[in-house]
Coordinates of C-alpha atoms in Angstrom, one line a residue:
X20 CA -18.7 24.4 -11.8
X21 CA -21.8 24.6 -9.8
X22 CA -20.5 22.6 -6.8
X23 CA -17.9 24.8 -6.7
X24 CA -20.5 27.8 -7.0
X25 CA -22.1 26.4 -4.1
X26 CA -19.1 26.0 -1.9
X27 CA -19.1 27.5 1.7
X28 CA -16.2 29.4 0.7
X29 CA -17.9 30.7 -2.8
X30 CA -20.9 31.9 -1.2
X31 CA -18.5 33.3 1.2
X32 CA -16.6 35.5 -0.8
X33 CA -20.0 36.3 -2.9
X34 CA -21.2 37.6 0.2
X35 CA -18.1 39.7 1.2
X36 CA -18.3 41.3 -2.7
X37 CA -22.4 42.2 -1.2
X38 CA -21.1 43.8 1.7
X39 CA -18.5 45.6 -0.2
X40 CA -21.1 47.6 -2.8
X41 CA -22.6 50.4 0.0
X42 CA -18.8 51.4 1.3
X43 CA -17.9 51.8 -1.9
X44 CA -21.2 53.7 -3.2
X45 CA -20.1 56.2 -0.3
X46 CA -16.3 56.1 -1.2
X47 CA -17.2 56.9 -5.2
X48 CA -19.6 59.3 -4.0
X49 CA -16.3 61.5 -2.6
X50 CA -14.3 60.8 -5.7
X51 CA -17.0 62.1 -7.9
X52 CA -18.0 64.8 -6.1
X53 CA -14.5 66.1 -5.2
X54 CA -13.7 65.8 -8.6
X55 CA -16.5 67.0 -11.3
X56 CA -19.5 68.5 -11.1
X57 CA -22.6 67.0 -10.9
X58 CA -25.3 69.2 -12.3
X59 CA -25.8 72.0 -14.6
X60 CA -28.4 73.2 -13.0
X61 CA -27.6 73.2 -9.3
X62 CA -25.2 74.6 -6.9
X63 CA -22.3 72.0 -6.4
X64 CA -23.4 72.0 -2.5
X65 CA -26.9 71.3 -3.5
X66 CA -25.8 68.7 -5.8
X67 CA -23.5 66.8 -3.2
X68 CA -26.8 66.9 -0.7
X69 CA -29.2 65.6 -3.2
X70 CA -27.1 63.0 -4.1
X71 CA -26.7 62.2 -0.2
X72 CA -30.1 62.0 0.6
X73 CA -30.6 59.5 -2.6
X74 CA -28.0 57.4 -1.3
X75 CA -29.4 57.1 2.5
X76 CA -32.4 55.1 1.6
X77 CA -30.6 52.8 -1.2
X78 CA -28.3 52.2 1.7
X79 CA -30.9 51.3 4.5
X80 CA -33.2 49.6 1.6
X81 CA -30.2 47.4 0.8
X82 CA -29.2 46.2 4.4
X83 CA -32.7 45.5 5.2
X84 CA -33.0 42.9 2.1
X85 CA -29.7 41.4 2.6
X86 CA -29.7 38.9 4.9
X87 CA -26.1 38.9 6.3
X88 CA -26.5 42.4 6.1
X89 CA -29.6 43.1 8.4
X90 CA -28.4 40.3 10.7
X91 CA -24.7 42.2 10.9
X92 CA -26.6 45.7 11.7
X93 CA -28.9 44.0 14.5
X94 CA -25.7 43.0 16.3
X95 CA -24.2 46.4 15.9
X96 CA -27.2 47.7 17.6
X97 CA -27.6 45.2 20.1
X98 CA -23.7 46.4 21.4
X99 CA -24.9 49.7 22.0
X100 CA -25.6 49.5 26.0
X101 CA -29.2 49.8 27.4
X102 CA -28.6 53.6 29.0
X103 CA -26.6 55.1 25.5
X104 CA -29.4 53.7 23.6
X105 CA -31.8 55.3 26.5
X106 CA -29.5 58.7 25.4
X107 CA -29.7 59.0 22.5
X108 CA -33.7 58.5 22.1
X109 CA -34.4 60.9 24.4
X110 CA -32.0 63.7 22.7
X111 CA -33.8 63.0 19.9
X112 CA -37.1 63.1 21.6
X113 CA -35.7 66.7 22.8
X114 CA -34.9 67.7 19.5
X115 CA -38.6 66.9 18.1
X116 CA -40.0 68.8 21.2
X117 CA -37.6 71.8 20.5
X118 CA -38.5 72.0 16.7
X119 CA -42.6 71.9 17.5
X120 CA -42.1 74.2 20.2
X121 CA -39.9 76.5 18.7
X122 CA -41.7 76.6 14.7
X123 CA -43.6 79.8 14.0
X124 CA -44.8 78.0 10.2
X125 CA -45.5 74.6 8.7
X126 CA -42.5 74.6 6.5
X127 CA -40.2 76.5 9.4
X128 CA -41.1 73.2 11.4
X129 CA -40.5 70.9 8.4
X130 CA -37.1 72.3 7.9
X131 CA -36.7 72.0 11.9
X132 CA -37.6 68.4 12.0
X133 CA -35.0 68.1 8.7
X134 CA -32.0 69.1 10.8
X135 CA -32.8 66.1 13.6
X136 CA -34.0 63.6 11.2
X137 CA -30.4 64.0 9.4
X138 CA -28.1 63.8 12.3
X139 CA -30.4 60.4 12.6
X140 CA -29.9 58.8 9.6
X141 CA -25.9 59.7 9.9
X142 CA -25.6 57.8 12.8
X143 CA -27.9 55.0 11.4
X144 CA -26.1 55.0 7.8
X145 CA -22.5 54.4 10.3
X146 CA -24.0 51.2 11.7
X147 CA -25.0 49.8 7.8
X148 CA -21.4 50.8 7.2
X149 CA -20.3 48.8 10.3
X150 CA -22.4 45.5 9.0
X151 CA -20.7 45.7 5.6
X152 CA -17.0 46.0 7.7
X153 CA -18.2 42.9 9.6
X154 CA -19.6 41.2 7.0
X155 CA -16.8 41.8 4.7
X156 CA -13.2 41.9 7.0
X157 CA -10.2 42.3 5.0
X158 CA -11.2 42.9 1.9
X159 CA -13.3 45.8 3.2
X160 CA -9.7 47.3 4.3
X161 CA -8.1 46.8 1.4
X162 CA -10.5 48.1 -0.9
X163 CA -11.6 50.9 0.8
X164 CA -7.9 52.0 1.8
X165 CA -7.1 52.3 -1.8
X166 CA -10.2 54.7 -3.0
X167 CA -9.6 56.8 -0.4
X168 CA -6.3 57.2 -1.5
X169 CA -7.4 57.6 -4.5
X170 CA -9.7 60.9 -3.6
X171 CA -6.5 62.5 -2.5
X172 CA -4.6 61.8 -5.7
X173 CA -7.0 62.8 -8.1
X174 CA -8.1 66.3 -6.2
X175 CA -4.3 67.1 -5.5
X176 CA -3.4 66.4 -9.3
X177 CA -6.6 68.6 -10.5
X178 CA -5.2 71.0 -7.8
X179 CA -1.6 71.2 -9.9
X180 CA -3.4 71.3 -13.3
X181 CA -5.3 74.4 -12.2
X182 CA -1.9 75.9 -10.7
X183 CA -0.3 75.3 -15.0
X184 CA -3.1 76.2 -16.2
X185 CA -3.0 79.3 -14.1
X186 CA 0.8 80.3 -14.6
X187 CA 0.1 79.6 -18.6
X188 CA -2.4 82.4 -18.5
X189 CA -0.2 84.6 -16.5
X190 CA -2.4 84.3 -13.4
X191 CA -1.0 83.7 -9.8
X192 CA -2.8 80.7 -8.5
X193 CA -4.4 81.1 -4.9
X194 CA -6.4 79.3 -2.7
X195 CA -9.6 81.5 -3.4
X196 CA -9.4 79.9 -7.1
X197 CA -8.9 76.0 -5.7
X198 CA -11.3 73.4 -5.5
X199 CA -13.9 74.2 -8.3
X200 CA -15.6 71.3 -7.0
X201 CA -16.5 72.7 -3.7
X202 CA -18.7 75.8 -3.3
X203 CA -15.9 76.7 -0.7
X204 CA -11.8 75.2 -0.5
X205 CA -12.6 74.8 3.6
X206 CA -15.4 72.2 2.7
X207 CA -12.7 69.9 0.9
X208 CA -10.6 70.6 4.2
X209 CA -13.4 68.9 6.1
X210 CA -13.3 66.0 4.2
X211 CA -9.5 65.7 4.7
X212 CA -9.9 65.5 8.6
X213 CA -11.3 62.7 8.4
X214 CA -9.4 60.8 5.8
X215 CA -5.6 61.9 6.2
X216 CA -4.8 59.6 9.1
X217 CA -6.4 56.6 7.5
X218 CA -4.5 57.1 4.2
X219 CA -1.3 56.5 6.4
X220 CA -2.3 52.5 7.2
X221 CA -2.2 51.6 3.2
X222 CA 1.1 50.4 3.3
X223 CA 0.9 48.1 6.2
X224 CA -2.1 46.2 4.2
X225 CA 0.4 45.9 0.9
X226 CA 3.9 45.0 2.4
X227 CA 6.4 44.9 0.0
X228 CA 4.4 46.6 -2.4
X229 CA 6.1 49.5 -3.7
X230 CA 3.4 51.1 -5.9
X231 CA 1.3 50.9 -2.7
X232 CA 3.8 53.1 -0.7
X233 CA 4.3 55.7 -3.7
X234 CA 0.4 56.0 -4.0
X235 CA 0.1 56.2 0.4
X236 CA 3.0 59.4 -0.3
X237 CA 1.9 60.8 -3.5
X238 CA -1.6 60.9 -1.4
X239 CA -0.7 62.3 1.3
X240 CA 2.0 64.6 0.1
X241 CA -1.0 66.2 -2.4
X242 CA -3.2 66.3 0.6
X243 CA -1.0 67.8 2.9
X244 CA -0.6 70.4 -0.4
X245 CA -3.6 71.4 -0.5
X246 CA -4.0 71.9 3.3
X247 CA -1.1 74.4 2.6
X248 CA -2.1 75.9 -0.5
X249 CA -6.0 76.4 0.8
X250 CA -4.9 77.8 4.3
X251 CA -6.4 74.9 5.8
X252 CA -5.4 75.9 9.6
X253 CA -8.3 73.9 11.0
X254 CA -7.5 70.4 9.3
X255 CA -4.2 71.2 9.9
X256 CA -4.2 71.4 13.3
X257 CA -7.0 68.5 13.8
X258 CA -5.0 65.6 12.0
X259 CA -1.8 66.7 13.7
X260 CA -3.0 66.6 17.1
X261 CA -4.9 63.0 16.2
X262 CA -1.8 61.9 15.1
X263 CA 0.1 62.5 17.7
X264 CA -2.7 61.2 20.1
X265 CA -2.7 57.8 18.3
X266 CA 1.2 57.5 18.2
X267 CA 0.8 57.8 22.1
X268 CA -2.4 55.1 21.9
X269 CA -0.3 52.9 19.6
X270 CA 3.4 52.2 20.6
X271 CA 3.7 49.5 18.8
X272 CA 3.8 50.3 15.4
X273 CA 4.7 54.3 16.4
X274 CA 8.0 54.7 14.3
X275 CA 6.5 53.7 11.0
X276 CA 3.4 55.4 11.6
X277 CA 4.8 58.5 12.2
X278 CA 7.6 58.1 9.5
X279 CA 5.0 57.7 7.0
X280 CA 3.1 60.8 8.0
X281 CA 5.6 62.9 8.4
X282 CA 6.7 61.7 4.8
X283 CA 3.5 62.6 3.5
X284 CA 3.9 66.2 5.2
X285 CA 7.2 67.0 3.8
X286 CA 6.3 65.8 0.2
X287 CA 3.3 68.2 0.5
X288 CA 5.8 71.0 2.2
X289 CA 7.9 70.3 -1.2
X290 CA 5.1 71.0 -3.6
X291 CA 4.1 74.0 -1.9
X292 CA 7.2 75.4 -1.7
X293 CA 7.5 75.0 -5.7
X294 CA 4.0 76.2 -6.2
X295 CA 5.5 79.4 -4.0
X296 CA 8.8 79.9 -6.2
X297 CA 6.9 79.2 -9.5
X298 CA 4.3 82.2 -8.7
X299 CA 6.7 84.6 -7.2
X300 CA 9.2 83.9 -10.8
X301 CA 5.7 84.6 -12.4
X302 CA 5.6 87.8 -10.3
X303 CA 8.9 88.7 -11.7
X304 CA 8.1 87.7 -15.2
X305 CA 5.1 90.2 -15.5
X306 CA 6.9 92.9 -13.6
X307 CA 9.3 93.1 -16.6
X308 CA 6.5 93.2 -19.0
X309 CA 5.6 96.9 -18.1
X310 CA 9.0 98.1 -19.7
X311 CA 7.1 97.4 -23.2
X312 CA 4.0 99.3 -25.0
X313 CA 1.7 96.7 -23.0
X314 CA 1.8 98.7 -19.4
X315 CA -1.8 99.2 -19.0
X316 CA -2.7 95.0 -19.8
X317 CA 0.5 94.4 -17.7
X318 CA -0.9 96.5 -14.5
X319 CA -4.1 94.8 -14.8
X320 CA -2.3 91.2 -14.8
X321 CA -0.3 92.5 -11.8
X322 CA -3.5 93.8 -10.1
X323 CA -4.7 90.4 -10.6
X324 CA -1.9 88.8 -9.1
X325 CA -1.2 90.5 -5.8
X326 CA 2.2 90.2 -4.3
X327 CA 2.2 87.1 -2.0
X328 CA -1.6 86.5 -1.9
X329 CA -1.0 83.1 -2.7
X330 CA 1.4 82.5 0.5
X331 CA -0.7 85.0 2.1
X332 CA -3.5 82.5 2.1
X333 CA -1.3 80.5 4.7
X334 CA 0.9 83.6 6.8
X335 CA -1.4 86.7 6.2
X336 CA -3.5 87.8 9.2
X337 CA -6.2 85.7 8.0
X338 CA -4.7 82.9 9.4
X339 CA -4.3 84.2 13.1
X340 CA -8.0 85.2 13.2
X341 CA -11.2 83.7 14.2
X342 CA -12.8 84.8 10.9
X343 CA -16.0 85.6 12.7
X344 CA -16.1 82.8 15.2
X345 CA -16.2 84.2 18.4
X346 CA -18.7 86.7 17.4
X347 CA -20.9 83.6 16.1
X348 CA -20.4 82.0 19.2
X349 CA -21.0 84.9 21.9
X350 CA -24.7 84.9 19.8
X351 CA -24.5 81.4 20.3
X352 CA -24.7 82.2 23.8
X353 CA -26.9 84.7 23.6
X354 CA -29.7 82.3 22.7
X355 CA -28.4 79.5 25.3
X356 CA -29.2 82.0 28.1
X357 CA -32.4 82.9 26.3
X358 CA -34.0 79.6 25.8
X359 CA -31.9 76.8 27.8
X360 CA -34.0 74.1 27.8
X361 CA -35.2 73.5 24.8
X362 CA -32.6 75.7 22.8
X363 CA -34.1 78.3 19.6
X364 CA -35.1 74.9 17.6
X365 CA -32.8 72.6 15.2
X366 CA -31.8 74.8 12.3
X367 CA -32.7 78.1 13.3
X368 CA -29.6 79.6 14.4
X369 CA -29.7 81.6 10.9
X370 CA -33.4 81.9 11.1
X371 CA -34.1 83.6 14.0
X372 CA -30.9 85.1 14.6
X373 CA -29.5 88.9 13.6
X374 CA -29.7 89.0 9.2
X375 CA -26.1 89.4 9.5
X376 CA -25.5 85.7 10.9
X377 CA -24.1 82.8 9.1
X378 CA -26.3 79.7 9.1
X379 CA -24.4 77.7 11.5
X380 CA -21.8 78.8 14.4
X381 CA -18.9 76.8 13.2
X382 CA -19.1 74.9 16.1
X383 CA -21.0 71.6 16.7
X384 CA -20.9 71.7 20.3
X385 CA -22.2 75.0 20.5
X386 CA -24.8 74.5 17.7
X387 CA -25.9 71.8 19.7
X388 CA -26.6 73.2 22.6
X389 CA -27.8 76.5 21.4
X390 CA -30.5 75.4 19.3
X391 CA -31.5 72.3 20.6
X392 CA -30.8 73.3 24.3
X393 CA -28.9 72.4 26.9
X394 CA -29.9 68.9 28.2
X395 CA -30.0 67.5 24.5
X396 CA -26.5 68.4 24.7
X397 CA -25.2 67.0 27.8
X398 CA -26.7 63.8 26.6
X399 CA -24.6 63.5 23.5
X400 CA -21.4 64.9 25.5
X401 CA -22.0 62.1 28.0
X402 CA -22.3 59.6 25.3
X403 CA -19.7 61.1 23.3
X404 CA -17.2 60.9 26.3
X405 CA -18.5 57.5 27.3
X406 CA -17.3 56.3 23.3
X407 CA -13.8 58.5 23.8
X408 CA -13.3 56.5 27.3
X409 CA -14.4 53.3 26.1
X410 CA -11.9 53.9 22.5
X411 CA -8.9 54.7 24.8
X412 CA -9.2 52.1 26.7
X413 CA -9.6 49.4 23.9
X414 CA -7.0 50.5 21.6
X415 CA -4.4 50.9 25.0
X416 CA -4.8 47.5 25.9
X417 CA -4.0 46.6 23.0
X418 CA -1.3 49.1 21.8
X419 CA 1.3 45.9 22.5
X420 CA -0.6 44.4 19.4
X421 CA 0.9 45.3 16.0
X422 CA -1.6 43.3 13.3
X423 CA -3.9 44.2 10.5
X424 CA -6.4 45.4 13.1
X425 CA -5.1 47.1 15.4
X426 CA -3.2 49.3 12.4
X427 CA -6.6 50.4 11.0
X428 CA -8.1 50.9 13.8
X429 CA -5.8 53.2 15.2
X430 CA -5.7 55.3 11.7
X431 CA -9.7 55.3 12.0
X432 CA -9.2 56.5 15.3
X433 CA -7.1 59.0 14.4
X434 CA -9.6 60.4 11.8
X435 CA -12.3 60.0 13.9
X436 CA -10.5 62.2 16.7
X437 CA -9.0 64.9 13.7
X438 CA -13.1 65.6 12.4
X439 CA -13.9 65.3 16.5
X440 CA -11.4 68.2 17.1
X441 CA -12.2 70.2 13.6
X442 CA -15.8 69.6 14.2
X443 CA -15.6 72.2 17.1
X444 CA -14.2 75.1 15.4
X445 CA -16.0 74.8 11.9
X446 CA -18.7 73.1 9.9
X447 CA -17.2 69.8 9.3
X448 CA -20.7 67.6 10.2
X449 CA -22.8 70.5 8.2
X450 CA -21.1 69.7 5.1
X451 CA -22.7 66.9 2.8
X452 CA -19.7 65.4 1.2
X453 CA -18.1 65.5 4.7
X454 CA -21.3 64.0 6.1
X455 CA -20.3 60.9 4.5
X456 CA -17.1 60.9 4.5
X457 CA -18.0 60.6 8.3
X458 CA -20.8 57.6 8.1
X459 CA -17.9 55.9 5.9
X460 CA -15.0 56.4 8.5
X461 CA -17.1 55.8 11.9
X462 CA -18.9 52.7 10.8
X463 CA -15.7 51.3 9.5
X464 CA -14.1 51.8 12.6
X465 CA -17.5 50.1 14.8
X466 CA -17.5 47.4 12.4
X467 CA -13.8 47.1 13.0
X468 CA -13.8 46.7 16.7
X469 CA -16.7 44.5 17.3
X470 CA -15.1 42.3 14.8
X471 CA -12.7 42.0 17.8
X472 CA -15.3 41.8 19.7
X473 CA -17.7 38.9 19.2
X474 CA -20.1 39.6 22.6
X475 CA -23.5 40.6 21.7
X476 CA -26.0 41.8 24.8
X477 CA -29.4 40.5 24.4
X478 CA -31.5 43.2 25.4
X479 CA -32.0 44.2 21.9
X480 CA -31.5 41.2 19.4
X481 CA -33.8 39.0 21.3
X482 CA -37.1 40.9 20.9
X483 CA -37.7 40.1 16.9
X484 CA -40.2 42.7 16.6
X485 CA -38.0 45.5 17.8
X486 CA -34.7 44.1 16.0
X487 CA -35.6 45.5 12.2
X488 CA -37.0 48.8 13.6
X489 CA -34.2 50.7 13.5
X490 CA -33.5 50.0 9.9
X491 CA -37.2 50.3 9.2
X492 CA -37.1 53.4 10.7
X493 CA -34.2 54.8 9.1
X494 CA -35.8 53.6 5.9
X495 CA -39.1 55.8 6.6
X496 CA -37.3 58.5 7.4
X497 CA -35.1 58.5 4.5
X498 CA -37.6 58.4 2.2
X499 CA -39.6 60.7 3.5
X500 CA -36.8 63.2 4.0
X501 CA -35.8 62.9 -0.2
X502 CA -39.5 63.5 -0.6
X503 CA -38.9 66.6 1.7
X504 CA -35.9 67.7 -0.4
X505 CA -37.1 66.9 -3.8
X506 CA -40.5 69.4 -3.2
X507 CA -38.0 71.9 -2.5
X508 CA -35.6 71.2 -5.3
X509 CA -38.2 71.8 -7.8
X510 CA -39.1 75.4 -6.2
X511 CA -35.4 76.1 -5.3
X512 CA -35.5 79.5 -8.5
X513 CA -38.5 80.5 -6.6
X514 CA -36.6 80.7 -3.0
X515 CA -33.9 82.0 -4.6
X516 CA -35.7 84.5 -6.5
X517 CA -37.2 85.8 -3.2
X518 CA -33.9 85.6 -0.6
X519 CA -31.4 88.4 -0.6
X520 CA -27.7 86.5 -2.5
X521 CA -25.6 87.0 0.6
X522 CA -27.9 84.5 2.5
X523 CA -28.0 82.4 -0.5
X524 CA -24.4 81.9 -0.4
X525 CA -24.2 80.5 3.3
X526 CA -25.1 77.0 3.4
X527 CA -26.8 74.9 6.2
X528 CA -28.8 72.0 4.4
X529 CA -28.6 73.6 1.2
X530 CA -26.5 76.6 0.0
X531 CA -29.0 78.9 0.1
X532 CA -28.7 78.3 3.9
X533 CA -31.4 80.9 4.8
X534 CA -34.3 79.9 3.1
X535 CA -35.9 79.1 6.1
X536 CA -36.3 82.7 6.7
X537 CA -38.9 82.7 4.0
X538 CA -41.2 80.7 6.0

């Protein structure tokens, strides 16, 4: 029993079961949070972030003690070439600059500094993501696929439990009623960009599997349900056009790919179609009631189910606005023009802006350049493009190819391309529970392609002093940034007490999104 403990191919899969416990840390952490509440005693927004920021430095803590681990995330970095690397300090270095020069307060700089130091440790928590994908091939795939799919189940079937429950008290059900779980339906909707496409490569992992195939539909017909029933027009239109893209990428496997999404779509059409006919029979039902001596309770149920808001929610005019947008973005510009270099500083688009304003502009792009300024944001386009190029290219060349790899990759792709698209119309890398959704989905993909990919430049990995500091790094910042958030936490009735409730109820890093006025 021991030599067998000792095996190469023991320690082997011991070491694959390691890599396996952060991806699915961030993978529980969506089930859980999409799915109950997590405190009593705090906002389910502020919650989801608290919970984030516990899990950043458990995850950098954790791939800096594992040895196969830290070794995987030193060759991730080392693959990042010498200029991006060059990039992506200096927008960083930027963003410092534009927090100290732009702070008025101690704690208006703190939160300033917050906003840069987390769009850091995102793209540091993807490369510990990408380790455990190297470190753990297959079985990562496998694993993961299946609790993702799982999210989607369980928040579709608490979706069609609230719609019963609902109809049993007489109640049309809407989308302004859905996802308890969320302090908003549109941050689930986030969260669905970037899983959708991915749920759509569980089959090819479990051929001949039935249950698999009725749990890759049931998923995706409940997600594409609640897209529908939450007037989800942005993840709508994000995963379609990603999935289209990746069909064109991927022409190999194209007929079952898109057979199986467009399977998912219709089953989600079906249940919203039902969901429709059962509340407009329920419509009906209580207009007969008011025939009886209970006309004044009957007219307050019909009050409280208005005629079609429930299909509203998807046709009305709400739908063919920008809800705000383009008056968030024209200020947007407004404070381009006014401080182009350097930008108004990281977080203080709802700070220094009109009262009115929202605490973000729905819009990464123009966040970006608006508060950080505009040569921190061509940086990260021309890196971002550089990665889009680069992703093309490599999935292209080998569209021919129709293996394990090359199916999840494309369907990471295709997620990674739908939150892309989504992320430039609303607030899908503001959002905690989408935050990591994202770190989960990116990294897997890295890790996925340089698994392909076994080159390694030098530049980096060969200097031993310099090879742990980014996960050092990441580690210091992490814990300093709970620290941070903790302090705050403890004094959160006293902000609360003191900031007008509209501003409380726009979030940023926490739902009170405006608290940074008070300083």
């Amino acid at each position: 029993m021991e030599q067998r403990a000792n095996s190469p191919a023991a320690e082997s899969t011991i070491t694959q079961f390691t890599a396996l416990l952060l991806p699915v840390a961030l993978g529980a952490y969506l089930l859980i949070t999409s799915t109950t509440d997590l405190s009593d005693s705090m906002w389910q927004f502020d919650a989801k972030r608290m919970l984030q920021l516990y899990l950043m430095p458990f995850m950098f803590l954790f791939t800096l003690v594992i040895p196969s681990l830290r070794r995987a995330f030193i060759e991730q970095v080392a693959r990042i070439p010498r200029w991006m690397a060059g990039a992506l300090a200096m927008m960083f270095a930027l963003g410092v600059i534009s927090a100290w020069h732009n702070s008025t307060s101690t704690m208006g700089l703190a939160y300033s500094l917050a906003d840069v130091a987390l769009l850091f440790l995102i793209i540091a928590a993807a490369f510990t993501i990408a380790a455990c994908r190297t470190v753990a091939g297959e079985m990562f795939d496998k694993t993961l696929l299946v609790l993702v799919a799982m999210v989607g189940v369980a928040v579709g079937l608490q979706e069609l439990i609230g719609v019963l429950a609902a109809w049993n008290a007489g109640l049309e059900f809407h989308f302004r009623i859905s996802l308890q779980h969320f302090s908003w339906p549109r941050f689930y909707n986030h969260v669905q960009s970037w899983t959708i496409p991915v749920i759509a490569a569980l089959p090819f992992f479990f051929p001949r599997k039935p249950l698999v195939w009725a749990l890759c539909l049931l998923s995706l017909g409940l997600h594409w349900y609640v897209v529908l029933a939450s007037g989800g027009r942005g993840t709508a239109l994000a995963v379609s056009c990603a999935i289209l893209i990746a069909a064109i990428l991927w022409p190999a496997a194209r007929k079952q790919w898109l057979l199986t999404h467009s399977a998912g779509l219709l089953v989600g059409a079906i249940i919203f179609a039902l969901v429709v006919l059962g509340n407009s029979q329920l419509k009906q039902s209580n207009a007969g009631l008011i025939n009886g001596q209970n006309i004044q309770q009957s007219q307050q149920m019909l009050d409280k189910t208005e005629s079609g808001e429930f299909l509203g929610s998807v046709t009305g005019s709400r739908m063919t606005s920008s809800s705000g947008r383009t008056e968030m973005w024209r200020g947007s510009w407004e404070d381009t023009k006014a401080q182009p270099w350097l930008g108004i500083g990281p977080m203080n688009y709802a700070c220094k802006g009109p009262i009115y304003r929202a605490a973000h502009p729905h819009s990464f792009p123009i966040q970006l350049v608006s508060e950080w300024g505009i040569p921190a944001f061509l940086l990260l386009l021309s890196i971002c493009l550089y990665v889009a190029f680069k992703l093309a290219v490599f999935l292209r060349q080998a569209g021919a190819v129709n293996n394990l790899d090359r199916r999840i990759q494309v369907a990471l792709a295709a997620g990674l391309i739908a939150a892309a698209i989504h992320a430039c119309v609303c607030g899908v890398l503001i959002m905690p529970a989408s935050q990591v959704a994202g770190i989960l989905i990116s990294g897997w993909l890295l890790g996925s392609i340089s698994a392909c990919n076994h080159s390694v430049e030098s530049w980096w990995a060969d200097t031993h002093w310099a090879s742990n500091s980014p996960l050092v790094l990441a580690l210091i910042i992490s814990i300093a940034f709970l620290i941070f958030a903790k302090q705050e936490s403890d004094i959160s009735e006293m902000q609360l007490a003191a900031t007008p409730q509209m501003d409380q109820l726009i979030p940023r890093l926490w739902q009170n999104g405006k608290v940074c006025r008070l300083y």
